[in-house]
Tab-separated table of C-alpha atoms and ligand atoms in Angstrom:
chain	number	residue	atom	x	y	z
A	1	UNK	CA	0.000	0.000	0.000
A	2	UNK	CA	0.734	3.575	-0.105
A	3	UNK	CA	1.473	5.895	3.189
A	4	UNK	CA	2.746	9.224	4.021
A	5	UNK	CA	5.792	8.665	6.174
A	6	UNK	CA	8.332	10.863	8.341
A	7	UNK	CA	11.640	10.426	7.295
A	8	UNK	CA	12.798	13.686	9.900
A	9	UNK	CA	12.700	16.669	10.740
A	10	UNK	CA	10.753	18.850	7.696
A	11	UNK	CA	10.931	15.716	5.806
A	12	UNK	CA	7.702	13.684	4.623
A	13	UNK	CA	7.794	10.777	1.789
A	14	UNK	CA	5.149	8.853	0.353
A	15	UNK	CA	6.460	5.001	0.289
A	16	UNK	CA	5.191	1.768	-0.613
A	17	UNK	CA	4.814	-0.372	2.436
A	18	UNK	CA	3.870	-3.764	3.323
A	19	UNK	CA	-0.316	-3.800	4.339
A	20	UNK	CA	-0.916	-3.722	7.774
A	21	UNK	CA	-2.435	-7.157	9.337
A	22	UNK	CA	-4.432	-8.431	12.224
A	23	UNK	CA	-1.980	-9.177	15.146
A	24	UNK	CA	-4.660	-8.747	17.978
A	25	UNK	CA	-8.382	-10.585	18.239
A	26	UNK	CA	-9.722	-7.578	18.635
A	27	UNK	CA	-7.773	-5.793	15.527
A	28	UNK	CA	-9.453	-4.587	12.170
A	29	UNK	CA	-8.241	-3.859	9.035
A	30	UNK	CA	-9.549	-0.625	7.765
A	31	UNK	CA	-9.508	0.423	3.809
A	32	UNK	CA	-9.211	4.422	4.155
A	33	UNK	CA	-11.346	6.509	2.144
A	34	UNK	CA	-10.784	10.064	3.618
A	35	UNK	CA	-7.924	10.993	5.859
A	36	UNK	CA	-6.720	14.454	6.382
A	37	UNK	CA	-3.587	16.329	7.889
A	38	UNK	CA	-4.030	17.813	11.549
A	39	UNK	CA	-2.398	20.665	12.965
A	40	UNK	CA	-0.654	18.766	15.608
A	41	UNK	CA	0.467	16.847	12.446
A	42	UNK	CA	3.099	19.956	12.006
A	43	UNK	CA	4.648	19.464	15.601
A	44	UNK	CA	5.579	15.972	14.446
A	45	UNK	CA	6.467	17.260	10.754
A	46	UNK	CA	8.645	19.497	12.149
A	47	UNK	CA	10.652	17.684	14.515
A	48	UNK	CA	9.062	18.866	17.907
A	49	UNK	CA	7.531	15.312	18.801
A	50	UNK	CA	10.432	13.024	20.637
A	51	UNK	CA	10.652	9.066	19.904
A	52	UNK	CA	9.865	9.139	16.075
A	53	UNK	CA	11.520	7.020	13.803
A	54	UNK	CA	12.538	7.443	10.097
A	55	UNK	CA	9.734	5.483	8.200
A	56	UNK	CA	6.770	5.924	10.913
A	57	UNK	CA	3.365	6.380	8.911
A	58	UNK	CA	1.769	9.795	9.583
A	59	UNK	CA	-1.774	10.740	10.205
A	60	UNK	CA	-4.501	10.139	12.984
A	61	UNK	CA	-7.696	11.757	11.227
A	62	UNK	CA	-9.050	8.785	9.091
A	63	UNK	CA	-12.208	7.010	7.968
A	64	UNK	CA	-12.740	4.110	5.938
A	65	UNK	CA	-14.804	0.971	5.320
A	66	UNK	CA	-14.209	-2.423	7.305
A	67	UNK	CA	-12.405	-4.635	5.376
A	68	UNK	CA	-11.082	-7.759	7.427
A	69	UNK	CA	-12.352	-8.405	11.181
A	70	UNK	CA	-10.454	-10.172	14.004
A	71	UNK	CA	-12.016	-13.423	15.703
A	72	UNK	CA	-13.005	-11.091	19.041
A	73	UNK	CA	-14.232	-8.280	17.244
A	74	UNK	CA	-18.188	-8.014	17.982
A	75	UNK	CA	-19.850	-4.972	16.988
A	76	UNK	CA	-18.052	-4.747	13.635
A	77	UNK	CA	-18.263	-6.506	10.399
A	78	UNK	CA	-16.468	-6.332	7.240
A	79	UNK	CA	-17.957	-3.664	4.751
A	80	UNK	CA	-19.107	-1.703	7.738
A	81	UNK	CA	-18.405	2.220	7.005
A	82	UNK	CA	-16.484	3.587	10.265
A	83	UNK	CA	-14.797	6.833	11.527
A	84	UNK	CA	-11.793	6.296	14.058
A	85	UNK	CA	-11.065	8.311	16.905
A	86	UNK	CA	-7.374	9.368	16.935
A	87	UNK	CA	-6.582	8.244	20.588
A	88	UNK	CA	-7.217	4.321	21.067
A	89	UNK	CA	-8.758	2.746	24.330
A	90	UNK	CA	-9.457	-1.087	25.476
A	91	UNK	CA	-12.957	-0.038	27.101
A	92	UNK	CA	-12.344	-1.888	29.582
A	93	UNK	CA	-9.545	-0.111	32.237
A	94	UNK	CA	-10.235	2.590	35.186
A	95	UNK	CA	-10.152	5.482	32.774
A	96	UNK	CA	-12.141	3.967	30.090
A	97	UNK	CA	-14.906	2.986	32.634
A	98	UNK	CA	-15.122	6.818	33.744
A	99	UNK	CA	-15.156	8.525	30.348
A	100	UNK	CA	-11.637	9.349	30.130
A	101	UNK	CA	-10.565	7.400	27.474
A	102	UNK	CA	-7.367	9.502	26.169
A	103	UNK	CA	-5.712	8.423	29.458
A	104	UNK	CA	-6.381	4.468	28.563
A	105	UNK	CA	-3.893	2.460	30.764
A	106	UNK	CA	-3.783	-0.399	28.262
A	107	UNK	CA	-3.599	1.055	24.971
A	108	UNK	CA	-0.133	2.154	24.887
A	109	UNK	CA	2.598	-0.455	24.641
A	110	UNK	CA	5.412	2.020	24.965
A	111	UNK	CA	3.695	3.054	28.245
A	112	UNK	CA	7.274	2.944	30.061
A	113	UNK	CA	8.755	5.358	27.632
A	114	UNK	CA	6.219	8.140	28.512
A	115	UNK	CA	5.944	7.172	32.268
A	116	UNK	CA	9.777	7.981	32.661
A	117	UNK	CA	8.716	11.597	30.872
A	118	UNK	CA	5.025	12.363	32.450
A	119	UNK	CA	5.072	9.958	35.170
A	120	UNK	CA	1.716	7.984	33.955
A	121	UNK	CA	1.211	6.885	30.229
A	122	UNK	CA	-1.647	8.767	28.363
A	123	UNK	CA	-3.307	6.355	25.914
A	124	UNK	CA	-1.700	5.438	22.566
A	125	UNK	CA	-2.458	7.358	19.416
A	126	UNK	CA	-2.239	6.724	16.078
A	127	UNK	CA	0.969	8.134	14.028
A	128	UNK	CA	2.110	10.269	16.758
A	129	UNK	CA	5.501	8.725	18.005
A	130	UNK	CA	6.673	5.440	19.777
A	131	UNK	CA	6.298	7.206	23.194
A	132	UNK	CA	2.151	7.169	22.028
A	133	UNK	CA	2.507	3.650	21.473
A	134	UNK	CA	4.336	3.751	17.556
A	135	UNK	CA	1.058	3.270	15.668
A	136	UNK	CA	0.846	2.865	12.214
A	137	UNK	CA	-0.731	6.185	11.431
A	138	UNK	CA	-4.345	6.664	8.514
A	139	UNK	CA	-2.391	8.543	5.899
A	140	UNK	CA	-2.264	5.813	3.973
A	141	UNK	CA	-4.535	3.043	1.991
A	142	UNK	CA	-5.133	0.666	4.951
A	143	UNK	CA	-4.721	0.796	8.857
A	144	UNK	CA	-4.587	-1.528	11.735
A	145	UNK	CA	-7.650	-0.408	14.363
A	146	UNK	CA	-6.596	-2.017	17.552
A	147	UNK	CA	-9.702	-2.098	20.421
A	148	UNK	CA	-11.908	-2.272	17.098
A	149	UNK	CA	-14.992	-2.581	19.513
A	150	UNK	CA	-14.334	0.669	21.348
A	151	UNK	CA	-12.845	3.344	18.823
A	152	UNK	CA	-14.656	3.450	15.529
A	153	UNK	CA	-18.265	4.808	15.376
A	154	UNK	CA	-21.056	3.428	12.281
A	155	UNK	CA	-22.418	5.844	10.041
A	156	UNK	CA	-25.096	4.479	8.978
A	157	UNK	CA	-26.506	7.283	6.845
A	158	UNK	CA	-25.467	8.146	3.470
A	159	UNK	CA	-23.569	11.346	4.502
A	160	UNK	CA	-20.269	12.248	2.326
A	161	UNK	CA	-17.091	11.582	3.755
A	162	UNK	CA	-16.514	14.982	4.574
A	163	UNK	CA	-18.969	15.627	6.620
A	164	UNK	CA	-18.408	13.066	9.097
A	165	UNK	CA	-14.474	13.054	8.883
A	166	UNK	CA	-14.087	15.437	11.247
A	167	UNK	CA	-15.061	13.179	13.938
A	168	UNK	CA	-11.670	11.528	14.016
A	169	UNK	CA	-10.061	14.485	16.066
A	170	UNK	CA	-10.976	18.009	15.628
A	171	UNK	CA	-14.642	18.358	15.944
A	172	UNK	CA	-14.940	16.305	19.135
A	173	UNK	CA	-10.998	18.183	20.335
A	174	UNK	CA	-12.677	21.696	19.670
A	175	UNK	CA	-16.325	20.681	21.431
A	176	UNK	CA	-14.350	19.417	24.971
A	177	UNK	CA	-12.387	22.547	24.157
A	178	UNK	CA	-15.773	24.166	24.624
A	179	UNK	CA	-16.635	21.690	27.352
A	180	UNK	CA	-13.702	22.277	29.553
A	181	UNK	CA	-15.098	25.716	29.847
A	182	UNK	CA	-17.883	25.124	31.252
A	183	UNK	CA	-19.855	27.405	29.746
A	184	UNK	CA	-22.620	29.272	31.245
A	185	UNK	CA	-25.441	31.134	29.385
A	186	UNK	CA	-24.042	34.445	27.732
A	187	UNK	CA	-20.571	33.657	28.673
A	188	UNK	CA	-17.706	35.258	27.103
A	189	UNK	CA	-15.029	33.167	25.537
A	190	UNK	CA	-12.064	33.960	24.043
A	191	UNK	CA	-9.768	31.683	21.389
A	192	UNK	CA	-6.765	31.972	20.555
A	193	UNK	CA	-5.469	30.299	16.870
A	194	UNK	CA	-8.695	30.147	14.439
A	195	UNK	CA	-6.828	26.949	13.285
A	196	UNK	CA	-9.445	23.510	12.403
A	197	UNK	CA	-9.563	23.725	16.606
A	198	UNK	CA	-9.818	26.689	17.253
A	199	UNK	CA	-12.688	27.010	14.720
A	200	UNK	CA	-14.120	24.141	16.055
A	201	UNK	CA	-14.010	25.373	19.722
A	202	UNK	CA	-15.750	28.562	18.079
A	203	UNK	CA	-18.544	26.714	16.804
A	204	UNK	CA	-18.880	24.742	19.623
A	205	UNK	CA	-19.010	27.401	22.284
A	206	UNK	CA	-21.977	29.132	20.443
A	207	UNK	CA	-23.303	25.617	20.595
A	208	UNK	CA	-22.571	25.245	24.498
A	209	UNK	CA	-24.309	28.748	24.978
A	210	UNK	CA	-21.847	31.097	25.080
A	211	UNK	CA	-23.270	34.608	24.610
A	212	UNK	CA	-19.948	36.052	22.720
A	213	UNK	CA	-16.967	34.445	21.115
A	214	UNK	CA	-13.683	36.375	20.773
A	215	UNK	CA	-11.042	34.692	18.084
A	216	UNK	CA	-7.392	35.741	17.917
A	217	UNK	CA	-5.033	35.460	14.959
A	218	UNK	CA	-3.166	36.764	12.261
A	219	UNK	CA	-4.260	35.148	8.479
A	220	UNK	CA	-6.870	36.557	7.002
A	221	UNK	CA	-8.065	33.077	5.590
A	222	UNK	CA	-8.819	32.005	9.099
A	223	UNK	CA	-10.356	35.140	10.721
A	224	UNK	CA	-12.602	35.305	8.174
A	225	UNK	CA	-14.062	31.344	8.759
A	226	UNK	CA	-14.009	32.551	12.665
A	227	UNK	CA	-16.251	35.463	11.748
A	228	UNK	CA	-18.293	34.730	8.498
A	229	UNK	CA	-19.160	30.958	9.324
A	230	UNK	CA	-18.497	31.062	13.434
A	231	UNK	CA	-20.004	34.030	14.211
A	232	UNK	CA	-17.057	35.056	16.190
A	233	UNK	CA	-15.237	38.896	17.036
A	234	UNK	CA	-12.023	39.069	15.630
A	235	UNK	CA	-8.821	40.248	16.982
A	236	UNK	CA	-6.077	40.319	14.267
A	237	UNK	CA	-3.052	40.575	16.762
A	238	UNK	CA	-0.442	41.355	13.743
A	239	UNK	CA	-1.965	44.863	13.328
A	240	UNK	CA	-0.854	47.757	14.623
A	241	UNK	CA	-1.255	49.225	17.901
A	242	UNK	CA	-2.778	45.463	19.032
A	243	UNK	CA	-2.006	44.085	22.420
A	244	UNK	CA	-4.251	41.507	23.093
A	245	UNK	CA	-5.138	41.767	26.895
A	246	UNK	CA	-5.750	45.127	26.432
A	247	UNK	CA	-8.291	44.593	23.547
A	248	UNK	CA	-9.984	42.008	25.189
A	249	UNK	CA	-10.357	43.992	28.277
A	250	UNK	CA	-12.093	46.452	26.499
A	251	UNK	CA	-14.162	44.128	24.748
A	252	UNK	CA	-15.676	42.743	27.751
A	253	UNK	CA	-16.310	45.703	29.992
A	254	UNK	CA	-13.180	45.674	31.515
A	255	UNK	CA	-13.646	42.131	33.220
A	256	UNK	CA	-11.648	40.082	30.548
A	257	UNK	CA	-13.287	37.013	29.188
A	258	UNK	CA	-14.843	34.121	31.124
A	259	UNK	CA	-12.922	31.723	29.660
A	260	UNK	CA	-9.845	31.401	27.394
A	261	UNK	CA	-9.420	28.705	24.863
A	262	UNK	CA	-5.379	28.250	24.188
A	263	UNK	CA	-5.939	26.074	20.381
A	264	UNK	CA	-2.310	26.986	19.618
A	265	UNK	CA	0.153	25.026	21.397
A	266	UNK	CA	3.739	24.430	21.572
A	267	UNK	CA	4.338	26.176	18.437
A	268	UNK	CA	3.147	29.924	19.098
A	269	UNK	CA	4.144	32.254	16.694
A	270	UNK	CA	5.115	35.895	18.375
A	271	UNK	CA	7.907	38.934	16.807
A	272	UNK	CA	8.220	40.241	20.823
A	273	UNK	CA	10.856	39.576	22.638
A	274	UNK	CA	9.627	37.141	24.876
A	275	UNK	CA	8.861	35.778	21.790
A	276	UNK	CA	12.217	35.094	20.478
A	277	UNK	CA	13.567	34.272	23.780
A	278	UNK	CA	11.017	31.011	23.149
A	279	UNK	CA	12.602	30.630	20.038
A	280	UNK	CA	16.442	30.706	21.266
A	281	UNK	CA	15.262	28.322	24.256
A	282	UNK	CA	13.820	26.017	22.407
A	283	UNK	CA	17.104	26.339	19.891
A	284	UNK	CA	19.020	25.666	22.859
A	285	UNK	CA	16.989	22.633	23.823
A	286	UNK	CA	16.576	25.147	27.571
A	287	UNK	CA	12.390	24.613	26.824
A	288	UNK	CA	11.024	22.245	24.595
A	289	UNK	CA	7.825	24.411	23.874
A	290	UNK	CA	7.006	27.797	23.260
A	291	UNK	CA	4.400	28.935	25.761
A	292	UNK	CA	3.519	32.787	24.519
A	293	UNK	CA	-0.553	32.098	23.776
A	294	UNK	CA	-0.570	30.769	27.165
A	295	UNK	CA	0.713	33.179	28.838
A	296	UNK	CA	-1.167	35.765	27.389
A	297	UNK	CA	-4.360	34.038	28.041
A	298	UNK	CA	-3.360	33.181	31.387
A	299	UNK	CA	-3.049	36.705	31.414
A	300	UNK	CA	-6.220	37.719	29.909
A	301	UNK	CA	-8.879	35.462	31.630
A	302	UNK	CA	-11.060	37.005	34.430
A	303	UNK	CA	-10.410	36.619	38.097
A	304	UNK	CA	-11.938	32.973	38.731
A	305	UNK	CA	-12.412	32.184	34.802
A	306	UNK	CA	-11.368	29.178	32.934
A	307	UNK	CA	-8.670	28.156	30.928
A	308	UNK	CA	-8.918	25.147	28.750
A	309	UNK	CA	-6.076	23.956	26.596
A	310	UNK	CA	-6.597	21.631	23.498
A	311	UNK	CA	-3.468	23.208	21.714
A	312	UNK	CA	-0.675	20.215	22.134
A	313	UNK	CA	2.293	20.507	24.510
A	314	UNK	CA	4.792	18.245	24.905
A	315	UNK	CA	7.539	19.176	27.663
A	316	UNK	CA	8.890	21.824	29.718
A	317	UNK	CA	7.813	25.452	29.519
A	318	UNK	CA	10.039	28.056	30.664
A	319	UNK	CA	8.865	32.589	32.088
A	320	UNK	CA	5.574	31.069	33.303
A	321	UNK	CA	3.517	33.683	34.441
A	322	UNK	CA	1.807	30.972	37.314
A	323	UNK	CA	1.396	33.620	39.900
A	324	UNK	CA	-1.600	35.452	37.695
A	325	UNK	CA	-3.065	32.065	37.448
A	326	UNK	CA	-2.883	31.311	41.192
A	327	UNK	CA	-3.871	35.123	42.107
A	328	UNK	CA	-6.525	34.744	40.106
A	329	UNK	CA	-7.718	31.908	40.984
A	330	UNK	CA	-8.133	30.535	37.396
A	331	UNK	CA	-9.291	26.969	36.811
A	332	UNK	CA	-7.670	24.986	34.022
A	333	UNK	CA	-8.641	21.994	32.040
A	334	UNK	CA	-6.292	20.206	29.096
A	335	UNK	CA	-5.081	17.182	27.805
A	336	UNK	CA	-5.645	14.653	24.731
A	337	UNK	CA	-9.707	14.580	23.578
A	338	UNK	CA	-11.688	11.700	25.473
A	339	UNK	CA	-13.058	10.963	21.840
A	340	UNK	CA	-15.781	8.252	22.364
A	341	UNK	CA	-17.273	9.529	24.775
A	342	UNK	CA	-18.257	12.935	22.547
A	343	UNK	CA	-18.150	10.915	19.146
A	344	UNK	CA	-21.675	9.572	19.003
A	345	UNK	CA	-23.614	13.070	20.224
A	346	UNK	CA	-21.484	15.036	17.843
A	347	UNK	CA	-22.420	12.447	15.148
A	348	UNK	CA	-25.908	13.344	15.875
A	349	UNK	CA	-25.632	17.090	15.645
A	350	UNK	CA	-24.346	16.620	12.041
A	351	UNK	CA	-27.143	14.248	11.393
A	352	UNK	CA	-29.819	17.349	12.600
A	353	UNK	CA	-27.681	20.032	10.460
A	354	UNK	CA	-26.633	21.568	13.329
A	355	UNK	CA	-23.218	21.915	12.163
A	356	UNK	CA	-21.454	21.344	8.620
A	357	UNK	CA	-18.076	20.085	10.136
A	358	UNK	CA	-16.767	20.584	5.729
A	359	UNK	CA	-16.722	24.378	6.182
A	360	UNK	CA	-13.045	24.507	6.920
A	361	UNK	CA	-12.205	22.352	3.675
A	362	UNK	CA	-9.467	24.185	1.826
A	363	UNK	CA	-7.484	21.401	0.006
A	364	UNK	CA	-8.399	18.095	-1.103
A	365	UNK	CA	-5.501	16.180	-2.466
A	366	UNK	CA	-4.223	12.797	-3.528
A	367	UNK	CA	-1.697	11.084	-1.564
A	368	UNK	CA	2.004	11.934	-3.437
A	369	UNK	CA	0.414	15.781	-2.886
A	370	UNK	CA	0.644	15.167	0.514
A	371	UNK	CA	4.319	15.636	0.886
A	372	UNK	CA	4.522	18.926	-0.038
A	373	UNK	CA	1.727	20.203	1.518
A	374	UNK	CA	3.321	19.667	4.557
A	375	UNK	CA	5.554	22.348	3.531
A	376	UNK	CA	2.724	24.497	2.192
A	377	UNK	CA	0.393	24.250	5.269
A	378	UNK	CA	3.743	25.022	7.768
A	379	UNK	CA	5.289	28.176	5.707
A	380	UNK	CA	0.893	29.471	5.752
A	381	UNK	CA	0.772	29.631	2.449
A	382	UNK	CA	-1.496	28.856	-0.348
A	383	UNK	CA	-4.024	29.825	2.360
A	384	UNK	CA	-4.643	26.361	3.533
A	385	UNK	CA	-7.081	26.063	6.546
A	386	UNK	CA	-8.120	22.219	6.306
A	387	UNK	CA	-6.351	19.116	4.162
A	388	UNK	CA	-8.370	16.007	3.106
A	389	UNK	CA	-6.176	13.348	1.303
A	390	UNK	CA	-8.101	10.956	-1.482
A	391	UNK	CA	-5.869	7.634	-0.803
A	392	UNK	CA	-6.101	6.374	-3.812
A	393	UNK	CA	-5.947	9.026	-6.042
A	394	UNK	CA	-2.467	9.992	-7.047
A	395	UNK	CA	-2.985	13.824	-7.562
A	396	UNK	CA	-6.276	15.737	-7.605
A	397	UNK	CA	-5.891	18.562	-9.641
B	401	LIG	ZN1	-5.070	15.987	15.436
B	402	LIG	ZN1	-8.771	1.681	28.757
């Protein structure tokens, strides 16, 4: 089969590889019909993501139709068209019994290599480094679904690909985004990075009952989604005379907002100076990540407001500003989505037409496009705000 593979840092191949096969009962084979890029994708095309090898097979937003079953697997059968949550979970542990299924205790086989890092092993994920488990990633023709039982959901209606997609990661990522907030009628929330999260934690706020949503960026490609199709205010932080806190004391009475969404991550993007002292840290391996959204928005938030981070981080942060938080008494919620449990009532609201997760759509490729796109959707050009990959097309033109 064809796959998209890392071969290093800025470097992404498509290869021929040998098809994946059923090692566990409860394994299927999946034949991929849509699978897509992710924004968290970058961190790993760019080299930010410890334990990956040269060869891995990229990708962790996937859907496909069932094509060979494992003797244990019970609620699937071959032909069966599925979407598969990115993190993977036996159904069966502590943490899949409560809900919290990105923090699976038996999905990760590597578990030792992130315990000696975070001190507990999150759950495994698909094409996102051998700490994560060392997955065969969905950016390819087939996949191996471990826990086949527990991940992928049915869709049973005849809805394109597109429109259920989404359900893999960042629909359900951007809704407990939302979640993590708990929202309260009329609410205020801010979100910073109107990337396919952020957007999504846009949407979903609205949909949670928030009374205004504030989005923060810098391409006009994405503030525009964020206003035109979100409904959010805009804050385009590269202008002029822009300092964030300030503007979004203003814009909320001089309380700041009730809750700040950080969809950004390890990456952040800033031309201040603390900005380029992340940079030189990170250079200097002195911080892994660089922190600036989230400091700003632990900035920004109200006295005894929320702070919810979906935007990935991976090690040590360095200048955190943890005193505001603590003065302020700000609450915080973060970490990897708990996919199945949001998966089926998210499936539902795109069954009512209660959201159209294809809005975002930029690109749709074939798989040897997907190399250089990489490259495109890193440098921001081309104004890319969503890739979907065609397997088995070679190019779409
Ligand atoms: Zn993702
Ligand atoms: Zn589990």
């Amino acid at each position: 089969m064809k796959a998209v593979c890392w071969m290093g840092a800025g470097k992404a191949e498509v290869h021929t590889t040998s098809d994946p096969q059923i090692i566990n009962p409860k394994d299927v084979i999946l034949r991929i019909t849509r699978t897509a890029i992710c924004g968290s994708d970058l961190h790993l095309f760019d080299g930010y993501i410890p334990t990956m090898e040269a060869g891995d097979i990229l990708g962790h937003e996937f859907m496909g139709i069932v094509e060979e079953v494992g003797p244990e697997v019970k609620k699937l059968k071959r032909g069966d068209r599925v979407v598969v949550p990115f993190t993977i979970a036996c159904g069966s542990c502590l943490f899949c019994k409560s809900n919290q299924f990105s923090c699976c205790d038996n999905s990760n086989p590597n578990a030792h290599l992130a315990e000696a890092a975070y001190g507990y092993s999150p759950s495994g994920l698909f094409g996102f480094s051998h700490m994560l488990g060392g997955y065969a990633g969905g950016q390819a023709q087939y996949v191996r679904v471990p826990f086949a039982d527990v991940g992928p959901i049915k869709i049973e209606s005849d809805l394109p690909d597109e429109k259920v997609l989404f359900l893999s990661d960042i629909f359900p990522t951007g809704y407990q985004a939302a979640d993590n907030c708990n929202i309260q009628p009329g609410d205020t929330v801010a979100v910073w990075g109107c990337g396919p999260v952020g957007l999504f934690a846009i949407a979903s706020a609205y949909l949670q009952g928030a009374g205004k949503v504030i989005a923060i960026d810098r391409f006009p490609e994405r503030l525009e989604l964020a206003r035109k199709y979100c409904g959010a205010t805009t804050i385009d932080y590269s202008e002029d005379d822009v300092i964030v806190v300030e503007a979004l004391r203003d814009l909320t009475g001089g309380v700041g907002p009730d809750s700040c969404i950080d969809a950004v991550g390890m990456e952040a993007h800033s031309d201040t100076a603390i900005g380029l002292y992340d940079k030189v840290e990170q250079a200097l391996m002195m911080e892994t990540d660089r922190p600036f959204v989230l400091r700003q928005a632990i900035q920004a938030v109200r006295k005894c407001g929320t702070l919810s981070i979906p935007g990935v981080y991976g090690g040590v942060l360095n200048k955190m500003n943890f005193g505001a938080a603590f003065n302020k008494g700000v609450k915080m919620g973060m970490g990897q989505t708990h996919m199945q449990f949001y998966m089926p009532k998210l499936l539902k609201f795109i069954e009512e037409g209660k959201i159209d997760p294809s809005f975002l759509i930029s690109h749709r490729i074939g798989i040897e496009q997907a190399p250089e796109m990489y490259k495109t959707w890193r440098d921001k050009q081309d104004r890319v705000t969503k890739i979907v990959i065609d397997p088995w097309q070679d190019v779409i033109a």
